[in-house]
Coordinates of C-alpha atoms in Angstrom, one line a residue:
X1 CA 0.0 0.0 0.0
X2 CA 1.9 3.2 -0.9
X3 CA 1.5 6.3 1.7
X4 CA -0.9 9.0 0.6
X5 CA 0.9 12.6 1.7
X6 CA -0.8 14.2 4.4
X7 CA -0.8 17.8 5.2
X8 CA -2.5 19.8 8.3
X9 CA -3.3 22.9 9.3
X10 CA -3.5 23.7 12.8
X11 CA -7.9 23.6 13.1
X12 CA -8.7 27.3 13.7
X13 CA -10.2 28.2 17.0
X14 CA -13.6 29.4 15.8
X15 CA -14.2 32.1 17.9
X16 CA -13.9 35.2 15.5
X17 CA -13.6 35.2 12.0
X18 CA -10.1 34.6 10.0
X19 CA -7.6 37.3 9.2
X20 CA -4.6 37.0 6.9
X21 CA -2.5 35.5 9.3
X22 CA -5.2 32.7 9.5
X23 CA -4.8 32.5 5.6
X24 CA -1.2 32.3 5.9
X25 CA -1.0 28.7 7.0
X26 CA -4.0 27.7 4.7
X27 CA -2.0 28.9 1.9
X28 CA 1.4 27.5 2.8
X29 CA -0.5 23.8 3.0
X30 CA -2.5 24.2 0.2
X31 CA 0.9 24.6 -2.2
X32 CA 2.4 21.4 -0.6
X33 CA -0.6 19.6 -1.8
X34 CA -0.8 20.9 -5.1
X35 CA 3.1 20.3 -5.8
X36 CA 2.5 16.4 -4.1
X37 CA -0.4 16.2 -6.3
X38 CA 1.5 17.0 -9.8
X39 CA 3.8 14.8 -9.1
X40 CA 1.7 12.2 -8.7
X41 CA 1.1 11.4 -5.3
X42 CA -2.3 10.5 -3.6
X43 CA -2.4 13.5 -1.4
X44 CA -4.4 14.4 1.8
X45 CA -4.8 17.6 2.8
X46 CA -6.9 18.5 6.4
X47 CA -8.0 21.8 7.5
X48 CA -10.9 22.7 10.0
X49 CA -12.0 24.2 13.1
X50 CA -11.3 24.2 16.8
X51 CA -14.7 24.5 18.8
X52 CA -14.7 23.1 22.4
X53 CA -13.6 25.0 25.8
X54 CA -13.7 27.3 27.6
X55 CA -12.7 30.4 25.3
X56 CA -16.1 29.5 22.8
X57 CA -17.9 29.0 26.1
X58 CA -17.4 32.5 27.6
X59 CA -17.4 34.3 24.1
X60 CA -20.6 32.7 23.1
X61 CA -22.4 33.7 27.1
X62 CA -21.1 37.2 26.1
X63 CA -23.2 37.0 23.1
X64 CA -26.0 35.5 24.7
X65 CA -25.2 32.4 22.4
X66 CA -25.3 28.5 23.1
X67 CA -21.3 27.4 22.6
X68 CA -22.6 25.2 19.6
X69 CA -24.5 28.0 17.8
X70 CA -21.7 30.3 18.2
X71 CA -19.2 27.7 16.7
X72 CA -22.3 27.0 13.9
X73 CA -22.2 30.7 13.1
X74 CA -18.5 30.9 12.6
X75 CA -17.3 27.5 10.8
X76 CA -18.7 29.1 7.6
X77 CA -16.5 31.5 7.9
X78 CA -13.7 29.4 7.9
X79 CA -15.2 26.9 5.2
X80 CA -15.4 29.9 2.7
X81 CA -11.4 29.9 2.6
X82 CA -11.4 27.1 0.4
X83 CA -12.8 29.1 -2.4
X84 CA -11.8 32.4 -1.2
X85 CA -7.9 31.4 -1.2
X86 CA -8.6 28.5 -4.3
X87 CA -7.9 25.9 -1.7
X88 CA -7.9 21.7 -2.5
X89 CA -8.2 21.0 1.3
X90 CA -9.6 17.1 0.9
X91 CA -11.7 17.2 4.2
X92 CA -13.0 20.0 6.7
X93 CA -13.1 19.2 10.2
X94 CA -15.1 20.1 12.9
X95 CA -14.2 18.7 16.7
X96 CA -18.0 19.0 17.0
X97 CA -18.8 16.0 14.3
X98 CA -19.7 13.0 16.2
X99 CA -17.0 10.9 14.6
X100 CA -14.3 13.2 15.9
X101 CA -15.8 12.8 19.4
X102 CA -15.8 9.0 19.3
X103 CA -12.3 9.3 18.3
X104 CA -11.5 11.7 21.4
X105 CA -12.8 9.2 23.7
X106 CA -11.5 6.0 22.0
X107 CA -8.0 7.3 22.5
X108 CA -8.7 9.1 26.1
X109 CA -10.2 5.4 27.5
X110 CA -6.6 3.6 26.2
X111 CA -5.0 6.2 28.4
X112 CA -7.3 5.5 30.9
X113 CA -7.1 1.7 30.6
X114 CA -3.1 1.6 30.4
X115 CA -3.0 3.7 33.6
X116 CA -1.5 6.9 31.8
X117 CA -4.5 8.9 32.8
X118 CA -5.1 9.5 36.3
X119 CA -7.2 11.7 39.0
X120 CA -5.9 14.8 41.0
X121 CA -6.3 18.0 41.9
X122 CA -5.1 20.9 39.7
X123 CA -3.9 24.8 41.2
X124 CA -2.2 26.9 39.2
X125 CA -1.7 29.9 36.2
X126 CA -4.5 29.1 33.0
X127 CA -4.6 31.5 30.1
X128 CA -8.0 30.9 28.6
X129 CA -6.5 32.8 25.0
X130 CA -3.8 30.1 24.4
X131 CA -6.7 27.5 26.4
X132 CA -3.1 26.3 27.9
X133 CA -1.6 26.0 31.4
X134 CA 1.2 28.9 32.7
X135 CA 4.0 27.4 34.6
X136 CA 4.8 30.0 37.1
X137 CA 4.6 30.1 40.8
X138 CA 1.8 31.1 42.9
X139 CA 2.7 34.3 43.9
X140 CA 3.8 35.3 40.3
X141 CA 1.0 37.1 39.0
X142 CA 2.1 36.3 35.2
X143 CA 1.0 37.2 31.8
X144 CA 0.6 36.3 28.9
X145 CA 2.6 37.8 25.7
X146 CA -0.3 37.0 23.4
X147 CA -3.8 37.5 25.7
X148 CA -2.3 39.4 29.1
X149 CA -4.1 39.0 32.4
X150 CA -4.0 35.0 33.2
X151 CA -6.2 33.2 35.4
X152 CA -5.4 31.1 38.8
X153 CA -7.9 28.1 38.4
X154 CA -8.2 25.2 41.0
X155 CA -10.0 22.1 40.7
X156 CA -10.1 18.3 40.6
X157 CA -9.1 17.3 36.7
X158 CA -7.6 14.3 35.1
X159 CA -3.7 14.4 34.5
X160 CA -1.9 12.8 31.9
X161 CA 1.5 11.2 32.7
X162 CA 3.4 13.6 30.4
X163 CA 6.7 13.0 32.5
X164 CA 6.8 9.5 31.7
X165 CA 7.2 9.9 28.3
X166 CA 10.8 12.6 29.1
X167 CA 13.3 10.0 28.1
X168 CA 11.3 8.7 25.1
X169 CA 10.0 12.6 23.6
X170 CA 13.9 12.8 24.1
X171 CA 15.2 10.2 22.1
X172 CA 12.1 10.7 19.1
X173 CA 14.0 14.2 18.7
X174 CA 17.9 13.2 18.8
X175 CA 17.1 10.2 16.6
X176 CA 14.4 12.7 13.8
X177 CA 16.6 16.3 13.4
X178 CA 14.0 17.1 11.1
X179 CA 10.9 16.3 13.4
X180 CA 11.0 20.2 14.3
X181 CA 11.6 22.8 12.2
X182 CA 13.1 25.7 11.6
X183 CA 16.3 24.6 13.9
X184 CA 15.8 27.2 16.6
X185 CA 12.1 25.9 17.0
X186 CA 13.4 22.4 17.5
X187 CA 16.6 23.8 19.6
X188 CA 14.1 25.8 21.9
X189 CA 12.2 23.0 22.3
X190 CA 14.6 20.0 22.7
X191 CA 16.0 22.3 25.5
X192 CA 12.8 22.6 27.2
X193 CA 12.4 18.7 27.6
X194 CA 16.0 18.4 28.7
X195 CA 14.5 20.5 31.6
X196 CA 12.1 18.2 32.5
X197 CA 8.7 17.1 31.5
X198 CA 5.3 17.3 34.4
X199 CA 2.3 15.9 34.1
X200 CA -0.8 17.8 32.3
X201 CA -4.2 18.6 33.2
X202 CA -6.4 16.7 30.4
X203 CA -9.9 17.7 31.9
X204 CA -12.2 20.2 33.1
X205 CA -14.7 20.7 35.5
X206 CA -15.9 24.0 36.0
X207 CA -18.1 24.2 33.3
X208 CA -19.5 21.5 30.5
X209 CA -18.2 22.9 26.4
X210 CA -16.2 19.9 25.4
X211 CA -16.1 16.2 24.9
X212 CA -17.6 14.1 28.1
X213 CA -14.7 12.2 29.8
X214 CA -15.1 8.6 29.6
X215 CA -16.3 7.0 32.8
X216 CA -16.6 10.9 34.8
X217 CA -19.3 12.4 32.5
X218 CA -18.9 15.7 35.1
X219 CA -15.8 16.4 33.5
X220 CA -15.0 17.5 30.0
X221 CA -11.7 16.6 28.1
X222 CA -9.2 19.8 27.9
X223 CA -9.7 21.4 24.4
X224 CA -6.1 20.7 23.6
X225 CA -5.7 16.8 24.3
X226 CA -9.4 17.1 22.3
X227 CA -8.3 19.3 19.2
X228 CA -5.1 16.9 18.6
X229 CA -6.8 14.3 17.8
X230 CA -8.2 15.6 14.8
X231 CA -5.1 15.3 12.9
X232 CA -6.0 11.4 13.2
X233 CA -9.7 11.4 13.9
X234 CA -9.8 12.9 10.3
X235 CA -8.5 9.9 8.6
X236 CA -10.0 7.1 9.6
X237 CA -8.9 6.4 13.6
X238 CA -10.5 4.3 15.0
X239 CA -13.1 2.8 12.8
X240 CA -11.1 2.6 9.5
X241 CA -7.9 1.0 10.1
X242 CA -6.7 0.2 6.1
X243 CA -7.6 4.2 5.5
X244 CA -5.9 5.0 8.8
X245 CA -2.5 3.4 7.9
X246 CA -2.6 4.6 4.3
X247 CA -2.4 8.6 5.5
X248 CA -0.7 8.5 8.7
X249 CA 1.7 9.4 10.0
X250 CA 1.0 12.5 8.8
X251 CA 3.8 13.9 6.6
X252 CA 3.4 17.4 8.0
X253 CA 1.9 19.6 10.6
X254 CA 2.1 23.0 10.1
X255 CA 1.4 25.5 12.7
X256 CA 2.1 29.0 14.6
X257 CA 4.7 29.0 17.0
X258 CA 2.7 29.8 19.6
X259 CA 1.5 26.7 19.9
X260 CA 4.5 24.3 19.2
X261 CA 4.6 23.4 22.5
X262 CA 1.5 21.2 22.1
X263 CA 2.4 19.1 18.8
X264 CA 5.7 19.0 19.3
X265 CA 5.9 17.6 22.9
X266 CA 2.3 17.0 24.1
X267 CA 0.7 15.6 21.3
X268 CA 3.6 12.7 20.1
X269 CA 3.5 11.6 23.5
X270 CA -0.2 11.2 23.3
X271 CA 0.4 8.9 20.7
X272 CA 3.3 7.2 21.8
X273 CA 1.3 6.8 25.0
X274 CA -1.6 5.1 22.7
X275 CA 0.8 2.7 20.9
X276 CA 0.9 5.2 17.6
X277 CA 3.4 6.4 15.3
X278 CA 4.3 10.5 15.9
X279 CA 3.9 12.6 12.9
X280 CA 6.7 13.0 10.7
X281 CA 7.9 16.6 11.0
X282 CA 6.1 19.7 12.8
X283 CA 7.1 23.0 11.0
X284 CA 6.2 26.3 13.7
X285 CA 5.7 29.4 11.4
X286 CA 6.1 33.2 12.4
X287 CA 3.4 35.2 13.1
X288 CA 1.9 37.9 11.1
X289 CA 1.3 41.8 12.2
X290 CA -0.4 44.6 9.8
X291 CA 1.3 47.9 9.5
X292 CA 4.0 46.5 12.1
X293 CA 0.9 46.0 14.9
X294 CA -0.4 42.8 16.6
X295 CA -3.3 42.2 14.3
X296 CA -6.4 43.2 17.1
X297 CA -9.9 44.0 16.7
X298 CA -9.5 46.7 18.9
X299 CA -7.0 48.6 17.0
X300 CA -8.7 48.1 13.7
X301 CA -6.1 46.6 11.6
X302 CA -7.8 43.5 11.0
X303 CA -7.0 42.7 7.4
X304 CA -9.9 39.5 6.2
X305 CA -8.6 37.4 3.1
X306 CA -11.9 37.7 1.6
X307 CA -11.9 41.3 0.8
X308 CA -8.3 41.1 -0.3
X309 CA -9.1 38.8 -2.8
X310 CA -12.1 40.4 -4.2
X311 CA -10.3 43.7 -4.8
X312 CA -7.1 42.3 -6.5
X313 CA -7.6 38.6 -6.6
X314 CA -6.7 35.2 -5.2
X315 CA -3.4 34.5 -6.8
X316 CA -1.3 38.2 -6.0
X317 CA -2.6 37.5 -2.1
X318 CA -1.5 33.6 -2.4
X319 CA 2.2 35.5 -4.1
X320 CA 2.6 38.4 -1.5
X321 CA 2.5 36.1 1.8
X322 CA 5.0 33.2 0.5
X323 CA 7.4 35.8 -1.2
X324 CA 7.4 38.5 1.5
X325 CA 9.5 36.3 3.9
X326 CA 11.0 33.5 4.3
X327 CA 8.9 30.5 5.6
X328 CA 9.0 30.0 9.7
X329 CA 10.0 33.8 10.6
X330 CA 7.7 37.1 11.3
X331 CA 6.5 38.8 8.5
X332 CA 4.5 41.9 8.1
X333 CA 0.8 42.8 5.8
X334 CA 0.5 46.1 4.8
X335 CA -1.4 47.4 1.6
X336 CA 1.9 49.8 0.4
X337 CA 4.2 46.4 0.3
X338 CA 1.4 44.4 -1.5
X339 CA 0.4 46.7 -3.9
X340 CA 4.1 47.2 -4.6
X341 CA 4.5 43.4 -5.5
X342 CA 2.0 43.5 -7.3
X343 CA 2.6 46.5 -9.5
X344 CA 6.3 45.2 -9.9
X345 CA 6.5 41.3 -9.5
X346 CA 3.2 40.5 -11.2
X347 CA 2.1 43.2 -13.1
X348 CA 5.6 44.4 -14.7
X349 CA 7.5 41.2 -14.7
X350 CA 5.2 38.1 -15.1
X351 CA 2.0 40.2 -16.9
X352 CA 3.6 42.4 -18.7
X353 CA 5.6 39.1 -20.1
X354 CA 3.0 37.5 -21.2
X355 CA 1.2 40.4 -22.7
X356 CA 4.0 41.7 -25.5
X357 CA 5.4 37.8 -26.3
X358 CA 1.3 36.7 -27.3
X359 CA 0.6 40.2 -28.6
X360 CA 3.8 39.3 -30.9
X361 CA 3.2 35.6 -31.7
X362 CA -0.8 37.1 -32.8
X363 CA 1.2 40.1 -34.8
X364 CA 3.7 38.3 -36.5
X365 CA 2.4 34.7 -37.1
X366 CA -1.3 34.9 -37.2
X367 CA -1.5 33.3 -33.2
X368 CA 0.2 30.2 -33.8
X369 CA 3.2 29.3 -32.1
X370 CA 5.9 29.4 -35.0
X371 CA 8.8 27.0 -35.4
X372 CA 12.3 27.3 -33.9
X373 CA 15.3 27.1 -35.7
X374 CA 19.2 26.7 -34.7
X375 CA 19.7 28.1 -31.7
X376 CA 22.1 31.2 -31.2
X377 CA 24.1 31.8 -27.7
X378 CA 21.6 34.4 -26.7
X379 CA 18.5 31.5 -27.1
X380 CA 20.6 28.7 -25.0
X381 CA 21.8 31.1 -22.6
X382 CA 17.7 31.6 -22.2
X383 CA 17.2 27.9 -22.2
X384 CA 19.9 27.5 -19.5
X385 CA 18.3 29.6 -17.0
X386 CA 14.9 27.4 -17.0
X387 CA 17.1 24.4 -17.0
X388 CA 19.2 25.4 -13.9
X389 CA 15.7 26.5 -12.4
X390 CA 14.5 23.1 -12.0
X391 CA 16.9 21.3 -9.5
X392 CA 16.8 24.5 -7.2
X393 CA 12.9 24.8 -7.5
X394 CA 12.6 21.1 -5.7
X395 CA 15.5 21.6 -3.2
X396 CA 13.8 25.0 -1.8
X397 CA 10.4 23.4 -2.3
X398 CA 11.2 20.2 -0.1
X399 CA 13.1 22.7 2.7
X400 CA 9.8 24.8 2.4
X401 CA 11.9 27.6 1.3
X402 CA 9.2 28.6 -0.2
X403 CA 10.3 32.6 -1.0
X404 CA 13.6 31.1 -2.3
X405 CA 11.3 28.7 -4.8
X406 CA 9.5 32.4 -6.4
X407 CA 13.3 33.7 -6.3
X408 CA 14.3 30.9 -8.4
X409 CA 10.7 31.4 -10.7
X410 CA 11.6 34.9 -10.8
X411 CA 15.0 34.0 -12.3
X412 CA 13.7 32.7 -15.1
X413 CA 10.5 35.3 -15.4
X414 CA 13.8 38.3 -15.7
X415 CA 15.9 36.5 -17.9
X416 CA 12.9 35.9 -20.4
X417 CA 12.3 39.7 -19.9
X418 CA 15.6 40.5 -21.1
X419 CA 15.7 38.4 -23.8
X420 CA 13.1 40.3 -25.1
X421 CA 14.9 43.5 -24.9
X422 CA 18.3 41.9 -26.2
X423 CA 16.5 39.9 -29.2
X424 CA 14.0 42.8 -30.5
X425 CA 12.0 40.8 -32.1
X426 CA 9.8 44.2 -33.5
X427 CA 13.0 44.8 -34.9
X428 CA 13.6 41.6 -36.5
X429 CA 9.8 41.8 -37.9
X430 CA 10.9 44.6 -40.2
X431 CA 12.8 42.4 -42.1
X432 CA 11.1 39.3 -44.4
X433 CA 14.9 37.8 -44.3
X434 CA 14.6 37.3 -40.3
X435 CA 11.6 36.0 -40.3
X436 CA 13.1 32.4 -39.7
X437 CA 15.2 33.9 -36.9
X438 CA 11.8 35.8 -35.3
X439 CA 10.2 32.3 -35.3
X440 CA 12.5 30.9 -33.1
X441 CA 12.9 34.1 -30.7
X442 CA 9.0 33.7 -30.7
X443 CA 8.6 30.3 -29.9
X444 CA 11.6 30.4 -27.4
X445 CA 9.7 32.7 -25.7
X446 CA 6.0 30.5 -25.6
X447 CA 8.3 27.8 -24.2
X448 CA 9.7 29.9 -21.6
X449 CA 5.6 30.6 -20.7
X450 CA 4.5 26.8 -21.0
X451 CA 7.4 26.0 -18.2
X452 CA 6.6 29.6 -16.1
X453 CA 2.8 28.2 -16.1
X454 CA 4.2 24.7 -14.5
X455 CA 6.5 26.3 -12.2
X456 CA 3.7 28.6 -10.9
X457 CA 1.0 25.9 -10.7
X458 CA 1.1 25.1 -6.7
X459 CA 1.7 28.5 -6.1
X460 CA 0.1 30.9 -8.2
X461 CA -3.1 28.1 -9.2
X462 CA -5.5 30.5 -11.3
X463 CA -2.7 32.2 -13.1
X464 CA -1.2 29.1 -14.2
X465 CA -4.1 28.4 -15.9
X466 CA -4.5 31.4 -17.5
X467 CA -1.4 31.0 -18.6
X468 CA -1.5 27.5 -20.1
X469 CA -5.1 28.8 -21.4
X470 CA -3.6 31.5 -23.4
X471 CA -0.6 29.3 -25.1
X472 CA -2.6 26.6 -25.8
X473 CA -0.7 24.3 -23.7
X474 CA -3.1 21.2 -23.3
X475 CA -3.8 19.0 -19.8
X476 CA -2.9 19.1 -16.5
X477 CA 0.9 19.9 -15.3
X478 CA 3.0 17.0 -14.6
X479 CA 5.8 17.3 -12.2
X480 CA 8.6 16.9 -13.1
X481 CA 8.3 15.6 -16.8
X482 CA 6.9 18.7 -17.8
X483 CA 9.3 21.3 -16.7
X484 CA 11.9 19.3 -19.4
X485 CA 12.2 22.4 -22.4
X486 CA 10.6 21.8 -25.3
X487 CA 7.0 20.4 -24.4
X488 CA 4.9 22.9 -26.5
X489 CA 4.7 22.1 -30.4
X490 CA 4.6 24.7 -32.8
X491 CA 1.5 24.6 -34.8
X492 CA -0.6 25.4 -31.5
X493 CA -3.1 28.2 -31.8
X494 CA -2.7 30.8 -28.9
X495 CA -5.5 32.9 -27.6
X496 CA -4.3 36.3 -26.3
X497 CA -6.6 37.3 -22.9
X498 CA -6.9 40.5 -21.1
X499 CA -4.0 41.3 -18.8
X500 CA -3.1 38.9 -15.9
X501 CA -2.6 41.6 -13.2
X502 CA -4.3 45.0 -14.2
X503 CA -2.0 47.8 -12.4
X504 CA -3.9 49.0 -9.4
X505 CA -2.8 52.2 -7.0
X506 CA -1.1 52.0 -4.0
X507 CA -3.2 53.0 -0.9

């Protein structure tokens, strides 16, 4: 049975409605399974949202809200980034569905059973914005970077035997370099468990928005040892073993750094504890500001994908937040940088690109891709640049560089834009006696476009197709076989469209 490729997102906590920096790891997963996809693979991608504790519970009293209707009245929200950010997530989850429960509580009674769950009474720091536990002393009065004031919370829970698993958690991360990335996420964390590991609260019972525990129905299971479990409740555990083994482990988690902590450490050790595989890697991305601010309600910088997109498009949104910065640190959204990338990147360079070299090939050969004859310097020098393009696309793809990858596209995109200036073919029109030579500068350049339109396909989904659209270039892209030169034949009609990326004003 050959592994499917599995990709997560973290499930969003649905308790307001997603911003960019939700997008941001939506988008990030949605390219890895479109690049696993062309080349091949069975591919699963997961995505969904987060809707037990105690967070939902108080937001949705405030509102005057059951917990359930409030998390009814957001999921949409988060469902309508699949077509709002041209998404191919395979299944939406919700840690509401019934079959996620019975998955919750399938793997909370082997804890139970193997004696790794246990009774006792919890006191100590809770910040209900992370829905995560504050190690700090009594006395400490600490807060938290992300949500401030914390709470002191005491009560009888259920603990899991986190510290049992040190020496194991230990060994999974000196034996799987990789399982953490970037290297000062896993360094930061491999430091922490060399510090020691204490057992976690797993329950709840001051109020009743979460999964029953097993056998103690007057507790609820803690939303984080709950949400987990989606990442295998969503394919197939525990009812569908065969599906099950075919996806997992999963290939990739991606998520914020905030909450590393939990897949990195807590959740393997769930599993480990539950006689399961860990994932294979966990990759902790930066988080996002607007204007160089937290992104808050309260200060009004709230930037939604949805009305992004609708003023400028999917693909230049999908462009601006993998090329802005590298994958795993900070990054910053504001309108000035975006509409400059898009003005220059797409608009000038990529747009402008395939605007004159159709507008050309329609001129000069009636909108057929012409023949290409010997090759001069000037044309392999062109041919070079796509050719070195290739190897360094996949390496900065698989290191999910994926910044480096556009760099690498954007090599090619400039090199094809100056071999428009240093051919001239409007020159070499004037002249019937060229016209063999303006055939192959032509065509050259409709290759360059068929292999751009492959290149851009996990990244940049709807302009790849307009691309391949407008050149004629038939079927769906195949990685790697089609980024070989020479895939489009002449003869093949062209069919000029309006211009890819219209210039819009900065704000």
């Amino acid at each position: 049975m050959t592994k499917a490729f599995y990709v997560t997102t973290p499930i969003y906590y649905a308790n307001s409605e997603p911003h960019v920096g939700t997008a941001y790891t939506s988008i990030v997963a949605d390219v890895l399974a479109r690049y696993h996809r062309l080349r091949g693979e069975e591919v699963f991608f997961l995505t969904g949202t987060d809707e037990h504790g105690q967070k939902i519970f108080r937001a949705a009293k405030e509102q005057g809200l059951t917990p359930k209707a409030l998390a009814d009245q957001l999921c949409p929200k988060f469902k309508e980034l699949t077509p709002t950010l041209s998404l191919t997530n395979d299944h939406f989850i919700r840690t509401t569905d019934p079959a996620h429960e019975h998955a919750v509580k399938t793997l909370f009674s082997r804890l139970i059973a193997s004696g790794d769950v246990y009774k006792g009474q919890y006191k100590g720091w809770y910040c209900t914005g992370c829905e995560g536990y504050v190690d700090a002393p009594a006395d400490a009065k600490p807060t938290c970077e992300l949500h401030g004031a914390v709470d002191w919370l005491e009560e009888e829970n259920y603990f899991f035997r986190l510290s049992k698993y040190r020496d194991r958690i230990l060994a999974h991360f000196k034996a799987n370099p990789g399982f953490v990335e970037p290297t000062s996420r896993y360094n930061e964390v491999l430091n922490r468990i060399k510090g020691g590991l204490e057992d976690v609260s797993v329950s709840r019972s001051s109020f009743d928005w979460g999964v029953p525990l097993p056998g103690d129905e007057k507790h609820v299971i803690w939303v984080w040892f709950d949400a987990l479990i989606n990442y295998i409740s969503g394919v197939g555990f525990p009812d569908d073993p065969e599906r099950f083994a075919r996806h997992w482990p999963a290939d990739v988690h991606l998520v914020g750094k905030d909450i590393i902590w939990f897949h990195s450490v807590i959740w393997p050790c769930m599993l480990i504890a539950a006689g399961i595989e860990p994932p294979r890697k966990v990759y902790a991305h930066g988080w996002w500001t607007v204007n160089g601010d937290k992104i808050s309600k309260t200060k009004g910088n709230v930037v939604y994908p949805r009305d992004v997109t609708a003023k400028y498009g999917v693909d230049p949104l999908r462009y601006f937040m993998l090329r802005e910065l590298p994958f795993g640190l900070d990054g910053d959204f504001s309108l000035t940088a975006f509409t400059r990338r898009y003005n220059s990147d797409l608009g000038n360079d990529l747009g402008n690109l395939v605007n004159r070299v159709l507008a050309l090939v329609e001129k000069h050969f009636g909108g057929v891709v012409p023949e290409q004859g010997a090759y001069e310097p000037v044309d392999a020098a062109l041919r070079a640049t796509f050719e070195a393009v290739v190897p360094r696309y996949e390496e900065t793809l698989g290191r999910y560089e994926f910044s480096l990858t556009l760099e690498e596209i954007w090599k090619a995109v400039r090199h094809a834009n100056a071999y428009v200036d240093q051919t001239k073919p409007w020159t070499l029109a004037k002249d019937p006696a060229n016209r063999g030579r303006l055939g192959t500068v032509l065509g050259a350049l409709c290759e360059g476009l068929r292999e751009l339109s492959c290149l851009l396909a996990p990244f940049l989904p709807n302009v790849s197709e307009g691309i391949r659209r407008q050149i004629g270039a038939e079927g769906p892209v195949r990685l790697p076989g089609d980024l070989a030169w020479g895939g489009l034949a002449a003869g093949t009609r062209i069919a000029k469209g309006a211009p890819l990326f219209p210039r819009v004003d900065a704000p």
